PDB file of C-alpha atoms in Angstrom:
ATOM      1  CA  MET A 862    -190.510-128.479  17.476  1.00 96.00           C
ATOM      2  CA  ARG A 863    -189.320-129.966  14.170  1.00 98.00           C
ATOM      3  CA  ILE A 864    -185.943-128.609  13.114  1.00 98.00           C
ATOM      4  CA  LEU A 865    -183.679-129.217  10.139  1.00 98.00           C
ATOM      5  CA  ALA A 866    -180.141-128.385  11.311  1.00 98.00           C
ATOM      6  CA  LEU A 867    -177.285-127.620   8.920  1.00 98.00           C
ATOM      7  CA  ASP A 868    -173.601-127.041   9.656  1.00 97.00           C
ATOM      8  CA  ALA A 869    -170.790-126.359   7.194  1.00 94.00           C
ATOM      9  CA  ALA A 870    -168.833-123.700   9.095  1.00 94.00           C
ATOM     10  CA  LEU A 871    -165.831-125.825  10.055  1.00 91.00           C
ATOM     11  CA  ALA A 872    -163.912-128.761   8.595  1.00 83.00           C
ATOM     12  CA  ARG A 873    -166.873-131.114   8.274  1.00 87.00           C
ATOM     13  CA  CYS A 874    -170.443-130.542   7.194  1.00 93.00           C
ATOM     14  CA  ALA A 875    -173.518-132.149   8.717  1.00 96.00           C
ATOM     15  CA  ALA A 876    -177.293-132.187   8.516  1.00 98.00           C
ATOM     16  CA  ALA A 877    -179.926-133.557  10.882  1.00 98.00           C
ATOM     17  CA  VAL A 878    -183.587-133.591  11.744  1.00 98.00           C
ATOM     18  CA  VAL A 879    -184.259-132.952  15.438  1.00 98.00           C
ATOM     19  CA  VAL A 880    -187.786-133.110  16.854  1.00 98.00           C
ATOM     20  CA  ASP A 881    -188.395-131.820  20.384  1.00 98.00           C
ATOM     21  CA  GLY A 882    -184.705-132.265  21.162  1.00 97.00           C
ATOM     22  CA  VAL A 883    -184.536-135.850  19.854  1.00 98.00           C
ATOM     23  CA  LEU A 884    -182.220-136.640  16.945  1.00 98.00           C
ATOM     24  CA  LEU A 885    -184.230-138.560  14.342  1.00 98.00           C
ATOM     25  CA  ALA A 886    -181.756-138.649  11.460  1.00 98.00           C
ATOM     26  CA  SER A 887    -178.293-137.258  10.758  1.00 98.00           C
ATOM     27  CA  ARG A 888    -175.545-137.265   8.152  1.00 96.00           C
ATOM     28  CA  ARG A 889    -171.951-136.046   8.419  1.00 93.00           C
ATOM     29  CA  ALA A 890    -169.273-135.763   5.755  1.00 86.00           C
ATOM     30  CA  GLY A 891    -166.493-138.323   6.019  1.00 57.00           C
ATOM     31  CA  ALA A 892    -162.872-137.485   6.768  1.00 49.00           C
ATOM     32  CA  ASP A 893    -161.965-137.828   3.082  1.00 48.00           C
ATOM     33  CA  THR A 894    -164.243-134.909   2.227  1.00 51.00           C
ATOM     34  CA  ALA A 895    -163.460-132.773   5.273  1.00 46.00           C
ATOM     35  CA  GLY A 896    -163.193-129.106   4.412  1.00 49.00           C
ATOM     36  CA  ARG A 897    -164.023-129.618   0.714  1.00 56.00           C
ATOM     37  CA  GLY A 898    -167.195-129.484  -1.319  1.00 71.00           C
ATOM     38  CA  GLN A 899    -169.704-128.450   1.343  1.00 73.00           C
ATOM     39  CA  ALA A 900    -171.809-126.674  -1.248  1.00 74.00           C
ATOM     40  CA  ALA A 901    -172.144-129.918  -3.211  1.00 86.00           C
ATOM     41  CA  LEU A 902    -172.559-132.293  -0.254  1.00 91.00           C
ATOM     42  CA  LEU A 903    -174.974-130.457   1.999  1.00 95.00           C
ATOM     43  CA  PRO A 904    -178.136-130.434  -0.185  1.00 96.00           C
ATOM     44  CA  GLY A 905    -178.019-134.205  -0.604  1.00 96.00           C
ATOM     45  CA  MET A 906    -177.435-134.686   3.107  1.00 96.00           C
ATOM     46  CA  ALA A 907    -180.411-132.476   3.941  1.00 97.00           C
ATOM     47  CA  GLU A 908    -182.614-134.407   1.523  1.00 97.00           C
ATOM     48  CA  ALA A 909    -181.452-137.717   3.021  1.00 97.00           C
ATOM     49  CA  VAL A 910    -182.183-136.809   6.642  1.00 98.00           C
ATOM     50  CA  LEU A 911    -185.630-135.470   5.804  1.00 98.00           C
ATOM     51  CA  ALA A 912    -186.454-138.694   3.949  1.00 98.00           C
ATOM     52  CA  GLU A 913    -185.114-140.858   6.773  1.00 98.00           C
ATOM     53  CA  ALA A 914    -187.097-138.920   9.378  1.00 98.00           C
ATOM     54  CA  GLY A 915    -190.224-139.081   7.230  1.00 98.00           C
ATOM     55  CA  ILE A 916    -190.716-135.321   7.445  1.00 97.00           C
ATOM     56  CA  ALA A 917    -191.382-133.006   4.507  1.00 97.00           C
ATOM     57  CA  ALA A 918    -189.683-129.632   4.440  1.00 97.00           C
ATOM     58  CA  THR A 919    -193.105-127.991   4.610  1.00 96.00           C
ATOM     59  CA  ASP A 920    -193.755-129.769   7.931  1.00 98.00           C
ATOM     60  CA  LEU A 921    -190.677-128.262   9.595  1.00 98.00           C
ATOM     61  CA  ASP A 922    -190.948-125.455  12.121  1.00 98.00           C
ATOM     62  CA  LEU A 923    -187.572-123.888  11.350  1.00 98.00           C
ATOM     63  CA  VAL A 924    -184.163-124.389   9.777  1.00 98.00           C
ATOM     64  CA  ALA A 925    -181.152-124.028  12.079  1.00 98.00           C
ATOM     65  CA  VAL A 926    -177.746-123.183  10.613  1.00 98.00           C
ATOM     66  CA  THR A 927    -174.295-122.257  11.872  1.00 97.00           C
ATOM     67  CA  VAL A 928    -173.320-118.714  10.898  1.00 98.00           C
ATOM     68  CA  GLY A 929    -169.636-118.825  11.914  1.00 96.00           C
ATOM     69  CA  PRO A 930    -166.957-118.112  12.661  1.00 97.00           C
ATOM     70  CA  GLY A 931    -165.210-120.517  10.340  1.00 93.00           C
ATOM     71  CA  SER A 932    -164.782-121.245   6.649  1.00 89.00           C
ATOM     72  CA  PHE A 933    -165.939-118.453   4.338  1.00 89.00           C
ATOM     73  CA  THR A 934    -167.109-120.932   1.707  1.00 89.00           C
ATOM     74  CA  GLY A 935    -168.720-123.338   4.182  1.00 91.00           C
ATOM     75  CA  ILE A 936    -170.651-120.613   5.986  1.00 94.00           C
ATOM     76  CA  ARG A 937    -172.033-119.283   2.710  1.00 93.00           C
ATOM     77  CA  ALA A 938    -172.975-122.782   1.531  1.00 94.00           C
ATOM     78  CA  GLY A 939    -174.858-123.582   4.734  1.00 96.00           C
ATOM     79  CA  LEU A 940    -176.699-120.273   4.842  1.00 97.00           C
ATOM     80  CA  ALA A 941    -177.638-120.352   1.169  1.00 96.00           C
ATOM     81  CA  LEU A 942    -179.171-123.802   1.535  1.00 97.00           C
ATOM     82  CA  ALA A 943    -180.925-122.895   4.791  1.00 98.00           C
ATOM     83  CA  HIS A 944    -182.497-119.783   3.301  1.00 98.00           C
ATOM     84  CA  GLY A 945    -183.505-121.642   0.145  1.00 97.00           C
ATOM     85  CA  ILE A 946    -185.285-124.420   2.049  1.00 98.00           C
ATOM     86  CA  ALA A 947    -186.906-121.957   4.440  1.00 98.00           C
ATOM     87  CA  LEU A 948    -188.158-119.738   1.629  1.00 98.00           C
ATOM     88  CA  ALA A 949    -189.701-122.674  -0.220  1.00 97.00           C
ATOM     89  CA  ALA A 950    -191.312-124.054   2.966  1.00 97.00           C
ATOM     90  CA  ASP A 951    -192.317-120.619   4.330  1.00 98.00           C
ATOM     91  CA  ILE A 952    -190.558-121.185   7.670  1.00 98.00           C
ATOM     92  CA  PRO A 953    -187.920-119.145   9.544  1.00 98.00           C
ATOM     93  CA  VAL A 954    -184.145-119.561   9.498  1.00 98.00           C
ATOM     94  CA  VAL A 955    -182.386-119.342  12.877  1.00 98.00           C
ATOM     95  CA  GLY A 956    -178.641-118.851  12.941  1.00 98.00           C
ATOM     96  CA  VAL A 957    -176.324-119.889  15.772  1.00 98.00           C
ATOM     97  CA  THR A 958    -172.615-119.316  16.296  1.00 98.00           C
ATOM     98  CA  ILE A 959    -170.088-122.080  16.798  1.00 98.00           C
ATOM     99  CA  GLY A 960    -169.713-121.025  20.430  1.00 98.00           C
ATOM    100  CA  GLU A 961    -173.447-121.132  21.063  1.00 98.00           C
ATOM    101  CA  ALA A 962    -173.626-124.663  19.669  1.00 98.00           C
ATOM    102  CA  LEU A 963    -170.579-125.803  21.669  1.00 98.00           C
ATOM    103  CA  ALA A 964    -172.148-124.377  24.840  1.00 98.00           C
ATOM    104  CA  GLU A 965    -174.896-126.987  24.505  1.00 97.00           C
ATOM    105  CA  ALA A 966    -172.261-129.678  25.104  1.00 95.00           C
ATOM    106  CA  LEU A 967    -171.041-127.992  28.306  1.00 96.00           C
ATOM    107  CA  PRO A 968    -174.123-127.067  30.340  1.00 92.00           C
ATOM    108  CA  ARG A 969    -172.518-127.344  33.795  1.00 92.00           C
ATOM    109  CA  LEU A 970    -169.373-125.247  34.034  1.00 95.00           C
ATOM    110  CA  GLY A 971    -170.058-123.802  37.464  1.00 93.00           C
ATOM    111  CA  ALA A 972    -168.229-120.498  37.928  1.00 93.00           C
ATOM    112  CA  ARG A 973    -166.256-120.906  34.707  1.00 96.00           C
ATOM    113  CA  VAL A 974    -167.052-118.864  31.635  1.00 97.00           C
ATOM    114  CA  LEU A 975    -166.843-120.501  28.222  1.00 98.00           C
ATOM    115  CA  TRP A 976    -164.519-119.383  25.449  1.00 98.00           C
ATOM    116  CA  SER A 977    -164.862-120.856  21.959  1.00 98.00           C
ATOM    117  CA  ALA A 978    -161.658-120.876  19.886  1.00 98.00           C
ATOM    118  CA  VAL A 979    -161.755-121.686  16.166  1.00 97.00           C
ATOM    119  CA  ASP A 980    -158.411-122.194  14.463  1.00 95.00           C
ATOM    120  CA  SER A 981    -157.914-119.626  11.698  1.00 90.00           C
ATOM    121  CA  ARG A 982    -154.734-121.374  10.397  1.00 78.00           C
ATOM    122  CA  ARG A 983    -152.726-118.152  10.592  1.00 77.00           C
ATOM    123  CA  GLY A 984    -151.279-118.440  14.080  1.00 83.00           C
ATOM    124  CA  ARG A 985    -154.501-116.945  15.362  1.00 94.00           C
ATOM    125  CA  VAL A 986    -157.904-118.068  16.552  1.00 97.00           C
ATOM    126  CA  PHE A 987    -161.397-116.734  16.127  1.00 97.00           C
ATOM    127  CA  LEU A 988    -162.219-116.174  19.793  1.00 98.00           C
ATOM    128  CA  GLU A 989    -165.843-116.042  20.937  1.00 98.00           C
ATOM    129  CA  ARG A 990    -166.494-114.747  24.458  1.00 97.00           C
ATOM    130  CA  ALA A 991    -169.536-113.921  26.578  1.00 96.00           C
ATOM    131  CA  ILE A 992    -171.310-116.684  24.677  1.00 96.00           C
ATOM    132  CA  GLY A 993    -175.081-116.463  24.882  1.00 93.00           C
ATOM    133  CA  ALA A 994    -175.056-112.905  26.236  1.00 93.00           C
ATOM    134  CA  ALA A 995    -176.023-109.673  24.517  1.00 92.00           C
ATOM    135  CA  GLU A 996    -172.412-108.463  24.859  1.00 93.00           C
ATOM    136  CA  ALA A 997    -170.921-111.532  23.132  1.00 95.00           C
ATOM    137  CA  THR A 998    -167.854-110.779  21.026  1.00 96.00           C
ATOM    138  CA  ILE A 999    -166.108-112.637  18.210  1.00 96.00           C
ATOM    139  CA  GLU A1000    -162.664-111.472  17.129  1.00 96.00           C
ATOM    140  CA  ALA A1001    -159.463-112.734  15.538  1.00 96.00           C
ATOM    141  CA  VAL A1002    -156.712-112.906  18.155  1.00 96.00           C
ATOM    142  CA  ALA A1003    -153.065-113.965  17.897  1.00 96.00           C
ATOM    143  CA  LEU A1004    -152.203-116.662  20.420  1.00 95.00           C
ATOM    144  CA  GLU A1005    -149.541-114.500  22.047  1.00 95.00           C
ATOM    145  CA  ALA A1006    -152.081-111.661  22.397  1.00 96.00           C
ATOM    146  CA  LEU A1007    -154.867-113.613  24.104  1.00 97.00           C
ATOM    147  CA  PRO A1008    -156.696-111.476  26.683  1.00 96.00           C
ATOM    148  CA  ASP A1009    -156.585-112.252  30.398  1.00 96.00           C
ATOM    149  CA  PRO A1010    -159.817-114.093  31.312  1.00 96.00           C
ATOM    150  CA  GLY A1011    -159.851-112.484  34.746  1.00 95.00           C
ATOM    151  CA  ARG A1012    -161.763-115.478  36.116  1.00 96.00           C
ATOM    152  CA  PRO A1013    -161.868-119.267  35.706  1.00 98.00           C
ATOM    153  CA  VAL A1014    -162.457-120.173  32.077  1.00 98.00           C
ATOM    154  CA  ALA A1015    -163.245-123.277  30.032  1.00 98.00           C
ATOM    155  CA  VAL A1016    -162.091-123.454  26.419  1.00 98.00           C
ATOM    156  CA  ALA A1017    -163.815-125.338  23.580  1.00 98.00           C
ATOM    157  CA  GLY A1018    -163.393-125.486  19.818  1.00 97.00           C
ATOM    158  CA  ASP A1019    -160.813-126.840  17.404  1.00 95.00           C
ATOM    159  CA  GLY A1020    -158.305-124.236  18.584  1.00 97.00           C
ATOM    160  CA  ALA A1021    -158.889-124.972  22.267  1.00 97.00           C
ATOM    161  CA  ILE A1022    -155.666-126.910  22.927  1.00 97.00           C
ATOM    162  CA  GLU A1023    -153.441-124.042  21.790  1.00 96.00           C
ATOM    163  CA  VAL A1024    -155.489-121.414  23.632  1.00 98.00           C
ATOM    164  CA  ALA A1025    -155.592-123.424  26.873  1.00 98.00           C
ATOM    165  CA  SER A1026    -151.833-124.008  26.686  1.00 97.00           C
ATOM    166  CA  TRP A1027    -151.070-120.317  26.257  1.00 97.00           C
ATOM    167  CA  LEU A1028    -153.436-119.306  29.057  1.00 98.00           C
ATOM    168  CA  ALA A1029    -152.087-121.940  31.431  1.00 97.00           C
ATOM    169  CA  ALA A1030    -148.513-120.811  30.736  1.00 97.00           C
ATOM    170  CA  ARG A1031    -149.545-117.327  31.843  1.00 96.00           C
ATOM    171  CA  GLY A1032    -151.029-118.636  35.075  1.00 97.00           C
ATOM    172  CA  ALA A1033    -154.720-118.432  34.152  1.00 97.00           C
ATOM    173  CA  ASN A1034    -157.241-120.786  35.756  1.00 98.00           C
ATOM    174  CA  VAL A1035    -158.195-122.667  32.597  1.00 98.00           C
ATOM    175  CA  MET A1036    -160.000-125.942  31.890  1.00 98.00           C
ATOM    176  CA  LEU A1037    -159.570-127.624  28.520  1.00 98.00           C
ATOM    177  CA  SER A1038    -162.901-129.144  27.503  1.00 97.00           C
ATOM    178  CA  ASP A1039    -163.245-132.077  25.114  1.00 95.00           C
ATOM    179  CA  ALA A1040    -165.732-130.209  22.877  1.00 96.00           C
ATOM    180  CA  ARG A1041    -163.867-129.570  19.631  1.00 94.00           C
ATOM    181  CA  GLN A1042    -166.593-129.255  16.986  1.00 93.00           C
ATOM    182  CA  PRO A1043    -170.309-128.827  17.647  1.00 94.00           C
ATOM    183  CA  GLN A1044    -172.501-131.873  17.170  1.00 96.00           C
ATOM    184  CA  ILE A1045    -175.339-131.215  14.765  1.00 97.00           C
ATOM    185  CA  ARG A1046    -177.971-131.829  17.459  1.00 98.00           C
ATOM    186  CA  GLN A1047    -176.376-129.038  19.488  1.00 98.00           C
ATOM    187  CA  VAL A1048    -176.924-126.660  16.575  1.00 98.00           C
ATOM    188  CA  ALA A1049    -180.642-127.465  16.695  1.00 98.00           C
ATOM    189  CA  LEU A1050    -180.810-127.091  20.484  1.00 98.00           C
ATOM    190  CA  ALA A1051    -179.150-123.672  20.387  1.00 98.00           C
ATOM    191  CA  ALA A1052    -181.474-122.562  17.575  1.00 98.00           C
ATOM    192  CA  ALA A1053    -184.528-123.649  19.575  1.00 98.00           C
ATOM    193  CA  LYS A1054    -183.287-121.531  22.497  1.00 98.00           C
ATOM    194  CA  ARG A1055    -182.900-118.508  20.237  1.00 98.00           C
ATOM    195  CA  TRP A1056    -186.377-119.066  18.809  1.00 98.00           C
ATOM    196  CA  ARG A1057    -187.815-119.157  22.350  1.00 97.00           C
ATOM    197  CA  GLY A1058    -185.973-115.977  23.287  1.00 97.00           C
ATOM    198  CA  GLU A1059    -183.490-117.686  25.619  1.00 97.00           C
ATOM    199  CA  LEU A1060    -180.572-116.401  23.531  1.00 97.00           C
ATOM    200  CA  PRO A1061    -180.292-112.788  22.352  1.00 97.00           C
ATOM    201  CA  PRO A1062    -181.490-112.078  18.806  1.00 96.00           C
ATOM    202  CA  ARG A1063    -179.052-112.679  15.964  1.00 95.00           C
ATOM    203  CA  PRO A1064    -179.938-112.360  12.273  1.00 95.00           C
ATOM    204  CA  PRO A1065    -179.266-115.466  10.164  1.00 97.00           C
ATOM    205  CA  LEU A1066    -176.348-113.800   8.396  1.00 97.00           C
ATOM    206  CA  PRO A1067    -172.708-114.874   8.053  1.00 96.00           C
ATOM    207  CA  VAL A1068    -170.207-114.006  10.774  1.00 95.00           C
ATOM    208  CA  TYR A1069    -167.033-113.022   8.942  1.00 90.00           C
ATOM    209  CA  VAL A1070    -164.238-112.094  11.333  1.00 89.00           C
ATOM    210  CA  ASP A1071    -161.562-111.430   8.713  1.00 76.00           C
ATOM    211  CA  PRO A1072    -162.042-109.302   5.596  1.00 63.00           C
ATOM    212  CA  PRO A1073    -162.408-111.303   2.347  1.00 56.00           C
ATOM    213  CA  GLU A1074    -159.140-112.384   0.750  1.00 52.00           C
ATOM    214  CA  ALA A1075    -160.422-111.689  -2.761  1.00 50.00           C
ATOM    215  CA  LYS A1076    -159.803-108.100  -3.827  1.00 53.00           C
ATOM    216  CA  LEU A1077    -160.841-106.047  -6.819  1.00 51.00           C
ATOM    217  CA  PRO A1078    -158.170-105.472  -9.492  1.00 60.00           C
ATOM    218  CA  ALA A1079    -156.202-102.259  -9.051  1.00 62.00           C
ATOM    219  CA  GLY A1080    -157.742-100.879 -12.234  1.00 62.00           C
ATOM    220  CA  GLY A1081    -161.278-101.828 -11.230  1.00 59.00           C
ATOM    221  CA  LEU A1082    -163.676-104.181 -12.964  1.00 57.00           C
ATOM    222  CA  ARG A1083    -163.980-104.336 -16.713  1.00 60.00           C
ATOM    223  CA  PRO A1084    -167.012-102.506 -18.091  1.00 63.00           C
ATOM    224  CA  ALA A1085    -170.052-104.582 -18.925  1.00 58.00           C
ATOM    225  CA  PRO A1086    -170.329-105.548 -22.608  1.00 62.00           C
ATOM    226  CA  GLU A1087    -172.488-103.259 -24.677  1.00 61.00           C
ATOM    227  CA  SER A1088    -175.803-104.540 -25.907  1.00 55.00           C
ATOM    228  CA  PRO A1089    -175.891-105.271 -29.626  1.00 55.00           C
TER     229      PRO A1089
END
């Protein structure tokens, strides 16, 4: 299966071509561009990895893209590009969550369940639980209000250190994993699983946990200009 994978949900953006699970070409934004300009960077990165892999967009089987949780702007940039490429090439778009991609880095957790914690920069995390199951949940949770896992848990994501510390202080059986951000190949692997039906269906739409910060003016929008 030939997959173009795109990720702009968190601090860095990345693109890759993965064929039958093998990474053929990849690009990732440098630290100096982290968290800025995904919309401008990602198209060029996608073009570069396709050229390096020697694969035309029309020869792809699907486009994989992270749908969140994470940066509002980054999620929209990744999804817009994914849908544009897929529409032009007449191929499907498959969305995966950050937790689903991180789970590909931690395949052998034994009896532990995986929690994915994305830092929301407001003293909270976007917490993804029951990853890969039909009852999976994603919610914004304050660190002091973290739920009791009720069983051994492993924590991944860029907010994992804080979450593991709070859980451990409350006596939970918690393992801090070293998976902080999903690797772009893991995005492709999770998308392939969804395409094969090994993950529950999820539309390739953005996962927004918080409401948008932009609000309409109190007096409403100005009326459209009248035609001459």
